[in-house]
Coordinates of N, CA and C in Angstrom, one line a residue:
M846 N 1.1 -1.4 0.0 CA 0.2 -0.1 0.0 C 0.9 1.3 -0.2
K847 N 0.3 2.3 -0.9 CA 1.2 3.7 -1.0 C 0.9 4.6 -0.1
R848 N 1.6 5.4 0.4 CA 1.1 6.7 1.1 C -0.1 7.4 1.5
F849 N -0.8 7.5 0.1 CA -1.7 8.6 0.0 C -2.4 7.4 -1.0
D850 N -2.7 6.5 -1.2 CA -3.5 5.8 -1.7 C -5.2 6.3 -1.5
G851 N -5.8 6.6 -2.3 CA -7.2 7.3 -2.5 C -7.3 8.4 -1.9
Q852 N -6.3 9.0 -1.6 CA -6.3 10.2 -0.9 C -6.2 11.8 -2.3
I853 N -7.1 12.7 -2.3 CA -7.2 13.8 -3.3 C -6.3 14.9 -2.7
V854 N -5.8 15.5 -3.6 CA -4.5 16.4 -3.6 C -5.0 17.7 -4.6
V855 N -4.8 18.7 -3.7 CA -4.5 19.4 -4.8 C -3.5 20.4 -4.7
V856 N -2.8 20.7 -5.8 CA -1.6 21.4 -5.6 C -1.9 22.8 -6.6
T857 N -1.6 24.0 -5.9 CA -1.6 25.4 -7.1 C -0.4 25.1 -7.6
G858 N -0.6 25.7 -8.9 CA 1.0 26.1 -9.7 C 1.4 24.9 -10.1
G859 N 0.7 23.8 -10.2 CA 1.2 22.2 -10.4 C 1.4 22.0 -11.9
G860 N 1.6 23.2 -12.7 CA 2.1 23.2 -14.0 C 3.9 23.4 -13.6
G861 N 4.2 23.8 -13.0 CA 5.7 24.8 -12.9 C 6.7 23.4 -12.5
G862 N 7.9 24.0 -12.3 CA 9.0 23.2 -11.5 C 8.4 22.7 -10.1
I863 N 8.6 23.2 -9.5 CA 8.4 22.9 -8.1 C 6.8 22.0 -7.6
G864 N 5.9 22.6 -8.3 CA 4.4 22.3 -8.5 C 4.3 20.6 -9.2
G865 N 5.0 20.6 -10.3 CA 5.0 19.6 -11.2 C 5.7 18.6 -10.4
A866 N 6.7 18.6 -9.8 CA 7.5 18.0 -8.9 C 7.0 17.1 -7.8
V867 N 5.8 18.2 -7.4 CA 5.2 17.7 -6.1 C 4.0 16.9 -6.8
C868 N 3.4 17.5 -8.0 CA 2.4 16.3 -8.3 C 3.1 15.2 -8.9
Q869 N 4.1 14.9 -9.4 CA 4.4 13.6 -9.5 C 4.9 12.9 -8.5
K870 N 5.4 13.3 -7.4 CA 5.8 12.4 -6.3 C 4.5 11.9 -5.5
F871 N 3.3 12.8 -5.6 CA 2.2 12.3 -4.7 C 1.6 11.5 -5.6
A872 N 1.4 11.5 -7.0 CA 0.7 10.4 -7.9 C 1.6 9.0 -7.7
A873 N 2.9 8.9 -7.6 CA 3.4 8.1 -7.5 C 3.2 7.1 -6.6
E874 N 2.6 8.0 -5.5 CA 2.6 7.3 -4.0 C 1.1 7.2 -4.1
G875 N 0.2 7.3 -4.9 CA -1.3 6.7 -5.0 C -2.3 7.8 -4.9
A876 N -1.8 8.9 -4.9 CA -2.6 10.1 -4.8 C -3.3 10.1 -6.2
Q877 N -5.1 10.8 -6.4 CA -5.3 11.7 -7.3 C -5.1 12.7 -7.0
V878 N -4.5 13.1 -8.4 CA -4.0 15.0 -8.3 C -4.8 16.0 -9.0
A879 N -5.3 16.8 -8.5 CA -5.7 17.9 -9.1 C -4.4 19.1 -9.4
V880 N -4.5 19.3 -10.6 CA -3.5 20.2 -11.0 C -3.8 21.6 -11.3
L881 N -3.7 22.4 -10.3 CA -4.7 23.9 -10.6 C -3.0 24.6 -11.3
D882 N -3.2 25.6 -12.0 CA -2.3 26.2 -12.6 C -3.1 27.2 -13.5
R883 N -2.6 28.6 -13.6 CA -3.1 30.0 -14.3 C -2.7 29.8 -15.6
A884 N -2.0 28.6 -15.8 CA -1.9 28.7 -17.3 C -2.1 27.2 -17.8
A885 N -3.3 27.0 -18.9 CA -3.8 26.3 -18.9 C -3.2 24.9 -19.7
D886 N -2.0 24.7 -20.4 CA -1.5 24.1 -21.1 C -0.3 23.3 -20.0
P887 N 0.4 23.9 -19.4 CA 1.3 23.3 -18.4 C 0.2 22.5 -17.1
A888 N -1.0 22.8 -17.2 CA -1.6 22.1 -16.1 C -1.9 20.9 -17.2
Q889 N -2.4 21.2 -18.4 CA -2.8 19.8 -19.2 C -1.7 19.1 -19.4
K890 N -0.6 19.2 -19.6 CA 0.5 18.5 -19.8 C 1.0 17.8 -18.6
M891 N 0.7 18.3 -17.7 CA 1.4 17.7 -16.5 C 0.3 16.7 -15.8
A892 N -1.0 16.8 -16.3 CA -1.9 15.6 -15.7 C -2.2 14.9 -16.9
D893 N -1.7 14.9 -18.3 CA -1.4 14.0 -18.9 C -0.7 13.1 -18.5
A894 N 0.5 14.0 -18.5 CA 1.7 12.8 -17.8 C 1.4 11.9 -16.8
L895 N 0.7 12.4 -15.7 CA 0.7 11.7 -14.6 C -0.4 10.5 -14.8
V896 N -1.6 10.8 -16.0 CA -2.4 9.7 -16.5 C -1.6 8.7 -17.0
E897 N -0.4 9.2 -18.1 CA 0.2 8.4 -18.6 C 1.1 7.4 -17.9
S898 N 1.4 7.9 -16.4 CA 2.3 7.2 -15.4 C 0.9 5.9 -15.1
G899 N -0.2 6.3 -15.1 CA -1.1 5.1 -14.4 C -1.8 5.7 -13.3
A900 N -1.7 7.4 -12.6 CA -2.5 7.8 -12.0 C -3.9 8.5 -12.5
R901 N -4.5 8.8 -11.4 CA -5.6 9.6 -11.6 C -5.3 11.0 -11.4
A902 N -5.8 12.0 -12.4 CA -5.2 13.2 -12.2 C -6.2 14.4 -13.2
L903 N -6.1 15.3 -12.7 CA -7.5 16.2 -13.3 C -6.8 18.1 -13.5
A904 N -6.3 18.5 -14.9 CA -6.1 19.8 -14.9 C -6.9 20.9 -14.8
I905 N -6.8 21.9 -14.3 CA -7.7 22.8 -13.6 C -7.4 24.0 -13.9
T906 N -7.8 25.1 -14.9 CA -7.0 26.4 -15.0 C -7.9 27.3 -13.8
C907 N -7.0 27.9 -13.3 CA -7.3 28.5 -12.1 C -6.5 29.7 -11.3
D908 N -7.1 31.0 -11.8 CA -6.3 32.1 -11.2 C -6.5 32.2 -9.7
I909 N -5.3 32.0 -9.1 CA -6.2 32.0 -7.3 C -6.2 33.4 -7.0
T910 N -6.3 34.5 -7.2 CA -6.0 35.6 -7.1 C -7.9 36.4 -7.3
E911 N -8.3 35.3 -7.7 CA -10.0 35.7 -7.9 C -10.7 34.8 -7.3
R912 N -11.5 34.8 -6.5 CA -12.2 33.7 -5.4 C -13.0 33.2 -6.3
A913 N -13.6 33.7 -7.2 CA -14.8 33.2 -8.1 C -14.0 32.3 -8.7
S914 N -12.9 32.1 -9.5 CA -12.0 31.2 -10.1 C -11.7 30.1 -9.0
V915 N -11.5 30.4 -7.8 CA -11.2 29.5 -6.9 C -11.9 28.4 -6.4
D916 N -13.5 29.2 -6.4 CA -14.6 28.3 -5.8 C -15.0 27.7 -7.2
A917 N -15.1 28.1 -8.2 CA -15.2 27.0 -9.4 C -14.1 25.7 -9.4
A918 N -12.8 26.3 -8.9 CA -12.0 25.0 -9.4 C -12.1 24.0 -7.9
V919 N -12.5 24.7 -6.6 CA -12.8 23.5 -5.5 C -14.0 22.7 -6.4
A920 N -14.8 23.4 -6.5 CA -16.2 22.5 -6.8 C -15.7 21.5 -8.0
H921 N -15.1 21.9 -8.9 CA -14.8 21.0 -10.1 C -13.9 20.2 -9.5
V922 N -13.1 19.8 -8.5 CA -12.2 19.1 -8.1 C -13.3 18.0 -7.1
I923 N -14.1 18.6 -6.3 CA -15.0 17.5 -5.3 C -15.7 16.8 -6.4
A924 N -16.5 17.7 -7.3 CA -17.3 16.8 -8.2 C -16.5 15.9 -9.1
E925 N -15.4 15.9 -9.7 CA -14.6 15.1 -10.2 C -14.1 13.8 -9.4
L926 N -13.1 14.4 -8.1 CA -12.5 13.5 -7.4 C -13.1 12.7 -6.5
G927 N -13.5 14.1 -5.6 CA -14.1 14.1 -4.4 C -13.6 14.9 -3.3
P928 N -14.0 14.3 -1.7 CA -13.4 15.4 -0.8 C -11.9 15.6 -0.7
I929 N -11.6 16.8 -0.7 CA -10.0 17.2 -0.8 C -9.3 16.6 0.5
D930 N -8.3 15.8 0.7 CA -7.4 15.7 1.9 C -6.3 16.2 2.1
V931 N -5.6 16.9 1.0 CA -4.4 17.4 1.2 C -4.1 18.7 0.1
L932 N -4.3 19.8 0.6 CA -3.9 21.0 -0.4 C -2.4 21.7 -0.2
V933 N -1.8 21.7 -0.8 CA -0.4 22.7 -1.4 C -0.6 23.7 -2.0
N934 N -0.3 24.9 -1.6 CA -0.5 26.0 -1.8 C 0.9 26.6 -2.5
N935 N 1.5 26.0 -3.6 CA 2.8 26.2 -4.2 C 2.6 27.4 -5.0
A936 N 1.6 27.7 -5.7 CA 1.8 28.8 -6.8 C 2.9 30.1 -6.1
G937 N 3.2 30.8 -6.9 CA 4.1 31.9 -6.4 C 4.7 32.9 -7.7
W938 N 4.8 34.0 -7.6 CA 5.6 35.0 -8.5 C 6.3 35.7 -7.5
D939 N 7.8 36.3 -8.5 CA 8.4 37.3 -7.9 C 8.9 38.2 -8.6
L940 N 9.4 39.1 -8.4 CA 10.1 40.2 -9.0 C 11.4 40.4 -8.4
F941 N 12.3 40.3 -9.0 CA 13.6 40.9 -8.2 C 13.9 42.3 -8.7
V942 N 13.6 43.1 -7.6 CA 13.8 44.7 -7.9 C 14.1 45.3 -6.8
P943 N 15.4 46.2 -6.3 CA 15.1 46.8 -5.4 C 13.9 47.5 -5.0
F944 N 13.7 47.7 -3.2 CA 12.2 48.2 -3.2 C 12.0 49.6 -3.6
L945 N 13.1 50.4 -3.7 CA 12.8 51.6 -4.1 C 12.7 51.8 -5.4
D946 N 12.9 50.9 -6.3 CA 12.5 51.0 -7.8 C 11.1 49.9 -7.9
T947 N 10.7 49.7 -7.2 CA 9.4 49.0 -7.4 C 8.0 50.3 -7.3
A948 N 6.8 49.9 -7.7 CA 5.8 50.8 -7.8 C 4.4 50.2 -7.3
P949 N 3.6 50.5 -6.7 CA 2.3 50.0 -6.0 C 1.9 49.1 -6.8
E950 N 1.9 49.1 -8.0 CA 1.2 48.0 -8.8 C 1.8 46.9 -8.8
D951 N 3.3 46.7 -8.8 CA 4.2 45.7 -8.5 C 3.6 45.1 -7.1
W952 N 3.5 45.8 -6.2 CA 3.3 45.5 -5.0 C 1.8 44.7 -4.7
S953 N 0.7 45.2 -5.3 CA -0.4 44.5 -5.6 C -0.3 43.3 -6.5
K954 N 0.4 43.1 -7.3 CA 0.7 42.0 -8.3 C 1.1 40.7 -7.3
L955 N 2.2 41.0 -6.3 CA 2.9 40.2 -5.3 C 2.0 39.5 -4.6
I956 N 1.3 40.9 -3.9 CA 0.8 40.3 -2.7 C -0.5 39.7 -3.0
D957 N -1.1 39.9 -4.3 CA -2.5 38.9 -4.7 C -2.2 37.3 -5.0
I958 N -0.7 37.1 -6.0 CA -0.3 36.0 -6.4 C 0.2 35.4 -5.1
N959 N 0.9 35.7 -4.1 CA 1.7 34.9 -3.0 C 0.9 35.1 -1.6
L960 N 0.0 36.4 -1.4 CA -0.8 35.9 -0.3 C -1.9 35.7 -0.1
V961 N -2.8 36.9 -1.0 CA -4.0 36.4 -1.3 C -4.7 35.3 -1.7
G962 N -3.8 35.0 -2.6 CA -3.8 33.6 -3.8 C -4.2 32.7 -2.5
A963 N -3.1 32.4 -1.6 CA -3.3 31.3 -0.8 C -4.5 31.4 0.3
L964 N -4.6 33.0 0.8 CA -5.8 32.9 1.3 C -7.1 32.6 0.9
N965 N -7.5 33.1 -0.4 CA -8.3 32.3 -1.3 C -8.5 30.5 -1.4
M966 N -7.4 30.1 -1.2 CA -7.6 28.8 -1.6 C -7.9 28.0 0.2
H967 N -7.2 28.5 1.4 CA -7.6 28.2 2.3 C -9.3 28.2 2.7
H968 N -9.3 29.4 2.2 CA -11.2 29.9 2.5 C -12.2 29.0 2.1
A969 N -11.6 28.6 0.7 CA -12.5 27.8 0.1 C -12.2 26.2 0.3
V970 N -11.0 25.8 0.7 CA -11.2 24.2 1.0 C -11.3 23.5 2.5
L971 N -10.9 24.8 3.2 CA -11.0 24.4 4.7 C -12.4 24.1 5.7
P972 N -13.5 24.6 4.9 CA -14.7 24.6 5.4 C -15.1 23.0 5.4
A973 N -14.6 22.5 4.5 CA -15.0 20.5 4.1 C -14.2 19.8 5.4
M974 N -12.9 20.2 5.3 CA -11.6 19.6 5.9 C -12.3 19.7 7.6
V975 N -12.9 20.6 8.0 CA -13.5 21.1 9.4 C -14.7 20.1 9.6
E976 N -15.5 20.1 8.6 CA -16.4 19.4 8.8 C -16.4 17.7 9.2
R977 N -15.2 17.5 7.9 CA -14.9 16.0 8.0 C -13.9 15.8 9.4
G978 N -13.5 17.0 9.6 CA -12.4 16.5 11.0 C -11.1 16.0 10.8
S979 N -10.7 16.3 9.5 CA -8.9 15.8 8.9 C -8.9 16.6 7.8
G980 N -7.3 16.8 7.5 CA -6.7 17.6 6.3 C -5.5 17.8 6.5
R981 N -4.8 18.0 5.4 CA -3.3 18.5 5.5 C -3.3 19.5 4.7
V982 N -2.5 20.6 5.0 CA -2.5 21.7 4.3 C -0.9 21.9 4.1
V983 N -0.2 22.0 3.2 CA 1.5 22.5 3.2 C 1.6 23.8 2.2
N984 N 2.2 24.8 2.9 CA 2.5 25.7 2.1 C 3.6 25.7 1.7
V985 N 3.8 26.5 0.8 CA 5.4 26.5 0.0 C 5.6 28.1 0.4
S986 N 6.5 28.6 1.3 CA 6.7 29.9 1.7 C 8.2 30.4 0.8
S987 N 9.4 30.5 1.4 CA 10.7 31.0 1.2 C 11.5 31.4 1.9
D988 N 12.8 30.9 1.9 CA 13.7 31.5 2.6 C 14.1 32.9 2.6
A989 N 13.4 33.3 1.8 CA 13.7 35.1 1.9 C 12.5 35.6 3.1
A990 N 11.6 34.4 3.4 CA 10.8 35.4 4.4 C 11.6 34.9 6.0
R991 N 12.2 34.4 6.0 CA 13.1 34.0 7.2 C 14.5 34.6 7.4
V992 N 15.1 35.1 6.5 CA 16.3 35.6 6.7 C 16.5 36.8 5.8
G993 N 15.5 37.3 5.0 CA 15.5 38.3 4.0 C 16.2 38.0 2.9
S994 N 16.0 39.0 1.8 CA 16.9 38.5 0.5 C 16.7 40.0 -0.2
S995 N 17.9 40.2 -0.4 CA 17.7 41.8 -1.4 C 17.4 41.5 -2.7
G996 N 16.3 42.7 -2.8 CA 15.6 42.7 -4.9 C 14.0 41.7 -4.6
E997 N 14.2 41.4 -3.0 CA 12.5 40.6 -3.0 C 11.9 41.2 -1.6
A998 N 11.9 42.6 -1.6 CA 11.3 42.7 -0.2 C 9.7 42.4 -0.1
V999 N 8.9 42.9 -1.3 CA 7.6 42.6 -1.0 C 7.0 41.1 -0.9
Y1000 N 7.9 40.5 -1.9 CA 7.8 39.0 -1.9 C 8.4 38.3 -0.5
A1001 N 9.1 38.6 -0.1 CA 9.5 38.7 1.5 C 8.6 38.4 2.5
A1002 N 8.0 40.1 2.3 CA 7.1 40.2 3.4 C 5.9 39.3 3.2
C1003 N 5.4 38.8 2.0 CA 4.6 37.9 1.5 C 4.6 36.5 2.3
K1004 N 6.0 36.1 1.7 CA 5.7 34.8 2.2 C 6.2 34.7 4.0
A1005 N 6.7 36.2 4.5 CA 6.7 36.1 5.9 C 5.0 35.6 6.4
G1006 N 4.0 36.6 5.8 CA 2.9 36.4 6.1 C 2.6 35.3 5.9
I1007 N 2.9 34.2 5.1 CA 2.3 32.9 4.8 C 2.8 32.2 6.2
I1008 N 4.0 32.1 6.6 CA 4.7 31.5 7.7 C 3.8 32.0 9.0
A1009 N 3.3 33.3 9.5 CA 2.6 33.5 10.5 C 1.5 33.1 10.2
F1010 N 0.5 33.0 8.9 CA -1.0 32.3 8.7 C -1.2 31.2 8.9
S1011 N -0.1 30.8 8.6 CA 0.2 28.9 8.8 C -0.1 28.5 10.3
K1012 N 1.0 29.2 11.0 CA 0.9 28.9 12.2 C -0.3 29.4 13.3
T1013 N -1.0 30.3 12.8 CA -2.1 31.0 13.8 C -3.3 30.0 12.8
L1014 N -3.2 29.2 11.9 CA -4.3 27.9 11.6 C -4.4 27.0 12.2
A1015 N -2.8 26.8 12.4 CA -2.5 25.4 12.6 C -3.2 25.7 14.4
R1016 N -2.9 26.7 15.3 CA -3.4 26.6 16.3 C -5.1 26.8 16.4
E1017 N -5.5 27.1 15.5 CA -7.2 27.4 15.4 C -8.0 25.8 15.0
H1018 N -7.0 25.2 14.4 CA -7.9 24.1 13.6 C -7.1 22.8 14.1
S1019 N -6.3 22.6 15.1 CA -5.8 21.9 15.4 C -6.7 20.8 16.2
R1020 N -7.8 21.0 16.8 CA -8.8 20.3 17.2 C -10.0 19.7 16.5
H1021 N -9.5 20.1 14.9 CA -10.2 19.7 13.9 C -9.4 18.8 13.3
G1022 N -8.3 18.7 13.6 CA -7.7 17.2 13.0 C -6.7 17.7 11.8
I1023 N -6.7 19.2 11.5 CA -6.2 19.3 10.2 C -4.6 20.1 10.6
T1024 N -3.5 19.7 9.9 CA -2.4 20.3 10.2 C -1.9 21.3 9.1
F1025 N -1.0 22.1 9.4 CA -0.5 23.0 8.7 C 0.8 23.4 8.7
N1026 N 1.7 23.2 8.0 CA 3.1 23.2 7.7 C 3.7 23.7 6.6
V1027 N 5.1 24.6 6.7 CA 5.4 25.2 5.9 C 6.6 24.9 5.1
V1028 N 7.0 24.6 3.9 CA 8.1 24.3 3.2 C 9.0 25.7 2.8
C1029 N 10.2 25.9 2.9 CA 11.1 27.1 2.4 C 11.9 26.7 1.8
P1030 N 11.8 26.6 0.3 CA 13.0 26.2 -0.4 C 13.8 27.6 -0.7
G1031 N 15.5 27.3 -0.6 CA 16.0 28.1 -1.0 C 16.2 28.2 -2.7
P1032 N 17.3 28.7 -3.2 CA 17.3 29.2 -4.6 C 17.1 27.7 -5.5
T1033 N 16.2 27.4 -6.3 CA 15.8 26.6 -6.9 C 15.6 26.5 -8.2
D1034 N 16.0 25.3 -9.1 CA 16.1 25.6 -10.6 C 14.9 25.1 -11.0
T1035 N 14.5 26.6 -11.3 CA 12.7 26.8 -11.6 C 13.0 27.7 -12.5
A1036 N 11.8 27.8 -13.8 CA 11.9 29.0 -14.8 C 12.2 30.5 -14.3
L1037 N 11.6 30.3 -13.0 CA 11.1 31.9 -12.2 C 13.4 32.3 -11.9
L1038 N 14.1 31.3 -11.5 CA 15.2 31.4 -11.2 C 15.9 31.6 -12.5
A1039 N 15.7 30.9 -13.5 CA 16.7 31.3 -15.0 C 16.0 32.3 -15.5
G1040 N 15.0 32.7 -15.5 CA 14.9 33.7 -16.1 C 15.5 35.4 -15.1
F1041 N 16.0 35.2 -14.0 CA 16.1 36.1 -13.3 C 18.0 36.2 -13.5
V1042 N 18.5 35.2 -13.6 CA 19.9 34.4 -13.7 C 20.2 34.9 -15.4
D1043 N 19.3 34.7 -16.2 CA 19.8 34.8 -17.9 C 19.4 36.1 -17.9
A1044 N 19.0 37.1 -17.0 CA 18.9 38.8 -17.4 C 19.9 39.5 -16.6
A1045 N 20.7 38.5 -15.7 CA 21.8 39.2 -15.4 C 23.2 39.7 -16.6
A1046 N 23.8 40.8 -16.2 CA 24.8 41.1 -16.9 C 25.9 39.7 -17.4
N1047 N 26.1 39.0 -16.2 CA 26.9 37.9 -16.6 C 26.3 36.8 -15.7
P1048 N 25.5 36.2 -16.5 CA 24.7 35.1 -16.2 C 25.3 33.6 -15.2
D1049 N 26.6 33.7 -16.0 CA 27.6 32.3 -15.8 C 28.0 32.9 -14.5
K1050 N 28.1 33.6 -14.1 CA 29.1 34.4 -12.9 C 28.0 34.5 -11.8
L1051 N 26.7 35.0 -11.8 CA 25.7 34.7 -10.9 C 25.4 33.7 -10.6
R1052 N 25.2 32.4 -11.4 CA 24.7 31.2 -11.3 C 25.9 30.7 -10.3
E1053 N 27.2 30.8 -10.5 CA 28.3 30.0 -9.8 C 28.2 30.8 -8.6
A1054 N 27.7 32.0 -8.4 CA 27.9 32.9 -7.0 C 26.9 32.0 -6.6
F1055 N 25.4 31.8 -7.0 CA 24.5 30.8 -6.0 C 25.0 29.6 -5.7
R1056 N 25.5 28.7 -6.8 CA 26.1 27.7 -6.2 C 27.1 28.0 -5.1
R1057 N 28.2 28.6 -5.1 CA 29.3 28.6 -4.2 C 28.5 28.9 -2.9
S1058 N 27.4 29.8 -3.0 CA 26.7 30.4 -1.6 C 26.0 29.3 -0.7
I1059 N 26.0 27.9 -1.4 CA 25.1 26.9 -0.7 C 26.3 25.8 -0.1
P1060 N 25.9 25.6 0.7 CA 27.3 24.5 1.5 C 27.1 23.3 0.9
M1061 N 26.2 22.9 0.2 CA 25.6 21.6 -0.3 C 26.9 21.5 -1.7
G1062 N 26.8 22.7 -2.3 CA 27.4 22.8 -3.5 C 26.9 22.9 -4.7
R1063 N 25.2 23.1 -4.7 CA 24.6 23.0 -5.9 C 23.4 23.7 -5.7
I1064 N 22.7 24.1 -6.3 CA 21.4 24.8 -6.5 C 20.2 24.0 -6.7
G1065 N 19.1 23.9 -5.7 CA 18.2 22.9 -5.2 C 17.5 22.7 -6.7
Q1066 N 16.8 21.4 -6.6 CA 15.9 20.6 -7.7 C 14.5 20.5 -7.1
P1067 N 13.8 21.0 -8.1 CA 11.9 20.5 -7.7 C 12.1 19.4 -6.9
D1068 N 12.6 18.1 -7.3 CA 12.6 16.9 -6.4 C 13.0 16.7 -4.7
D1069 N 13.7 18.2 -4.5 CA 14.4 18.3 -3.3 C 13.2 19.0 -2.8
L1070 N 12.4 19.6 -3.1 CA 11.0 20.4 -2.5 C 10.1 19.2 -2.3
A1071 N 9.7 18.7 -3.0 CA 9.0 17.7 -3.3 C 8.9 16.8 -2.2
G1072 N 9.6 15.9 -1.9 CA 9.6 15.2 -0.6 C 9.4 15.7 1.0
A1073 N 9.7 17.1 0.8 CA 9.6 17.9 2.0 C 8.3 18.0 2.4
V1074 N 7.3 18.1 1.0 CA 6.1 18.5 1.0 C 5.3 17.3 1.1
L1075 N 5.8 16.3 0.5 CA 5.0 15.0 0.7 C 4.9 14.3 2.3
F1076 N 6.1 14.9 2.7 CA 6.4 14.6 4.6 C 5.5 15.0 5.3
F1077 N 5.2 16.2 5.2 CA 4.3 17.0 6.1 C 2.5 16.4 5.7
A1078 N 2.4 16.0 4.4 CA 1.4 15.5 3.7 C 1.1 14.6 4.8
S1079 N 1.7 13.9 5.1 CA 1.8 12.2 5.3 C 1.3 11.9 6.6
D1080 N 0.7 10.8 7.2 CA 0.7 10.5 8.3 C 2.3 10.3 9.4
Q1081 N 3.4 10.1 8.4 CA 4.2 10.3 9.4 C 4.5 11.5 10.1
A1082 N 3.6 12.5 9.4 CA 3.8 13.7 10.3 C 2.4 14.4 10.7
A1083 N 1.8 12.8 11.5 CA 0.4 13.2 12.1 C 0.3 14.5 13.4
F1084 N 1.5 14.2 13.7 CA 2.0 15.1 14.9 C 2.6 16.1 14.8
V1085 N 2.8 17.0 13.6 CA 3.4 18.0 13.4 C 2.6 19.1 12.7
T1086 N 2.6 20.2 13.1 CA 1.6 21.5 12.7 C 2.4 22.5 13.2
G1087 N 2.2 23.6 12.5 CA 2.8 24.9 12.9 C 4.3 25.0 12.6
Q1088 N 4.9 24.2 11.8 CA 6.1 23.8 11.6 C 6.7 24.5 10.2
V1089 N 8.2 25.0 10.2 CA 8.6 25.8 9.4 C 9.9 24.8 9.2
L1090 N 10.1 24.3 7.7 CA 11.3 23.5 7.1 C 12.1 24.3 6.0
S1091 N 13.1 24.7 5.9 CA 13.8 24.9 5.1 C 14.9 24.1 4.0
V1092 N 14.2 24.1 3.1 CA 15.5 23.1 1.9 C 15.9 23.9 1.3
S1093 N 17.4 24.2 1.7 CA 18.0 24.8 1.0 C 19.7 24.6 0.7
G1094 N 20.0 23.7 1.3 CA 21.1 23.1 1.2 C 22.0 23.6 2.1
G1095 N 21.4 24.0 2.7 CA 22.2 24.6 4.3 C 22.5 26.2 3.9
L1096 N 22.0 26.6 3.1 CA 22.1 28.2 2.4 C 21.7 29.2 4.1
T1097 N 20.6 28.7 4.6 CA 20.3 29.3 5.7 C 20.0 28.0 7.0
M1098 N 20.1 28.6 8.1 CA 20.4 27.8 9.1 C 19.6 28.6 10.3
A1099 N 18.6 29.5 10.1 CA 18.0 30.0 11.1 C 17.4 29.0 11.8
G1100 N 17.2 28.9 13.4 CA 15.9 28.3 13.8 C 14.6 28.6 13.7

C-alpha cells in the first residue's frame, strides 16, 4: 500500500517546476491529483503525464487571485475526484527589484499572487476539512521570509505572512484534525530563477555565485522540495503542525 492511496490532493502552480515535481511524487504514492495552474497548457501537460503513468489526475485552469475562480476550481475537484484531503499552496511569483525601484502596482501583483491567492485557497478548502475532521495543508513559503533577500522585499513580506498565517491556522484548527506546515525553498532550479539569472549582466558568474553560497554545493532541484512537502502531508507527520522546514542545501540555518 502506498502512502497516499485514495487521497485527493490539490496542488496550486502544479504546472511549474516545484509544483510539477510535487504532483508527480504524490501520483507515484497513489494520490489522485488536481493540477491547478493559471496557465492551461502546463496544467494539462502535467495531468496528461500523470495519467500516462497510471495515476488519476485532473487539470484545472485557476487564477488563485480571483475568489470566483478558486471556488469554481474547488467545486470541480470535489465533483470529479471527491473531498480534498491535502492542499498544497505552491503557486507564486517574484520580481527581483530593489524596493525603491518598485511601484504600487508591483506590490499589488506580488501580494495578490503570493498572499491573497493562498488565503483564497484556504478559505475555499478548509470548511469541508473542518466538517470531516481531517486534512493536511502544506504551504510553500521561501527562505527569503526567514532571513530576508535583497531585491525581494515585498515577496519576502508576503512569504513571511504565509508563515505567520500557517502557524495561526495550526492553532485554530488543531482540534479539527487539520495540520498546517510550511516548506521554505532556497534557490531552486525553476523557470523563475532561470529568468532572473539569464537577465543578469553575467549569467554564468551569478549562477556560480549561487552555487558557491550553498554549503552542499549545488542549486536546489524541484524534487528536493517535493520530498519535504510529501512528508508534511503524510501520516508520518500526523503530530507535526505549525512547523517551518528550510530546504536550501544549508544556505540558511536559522532556528
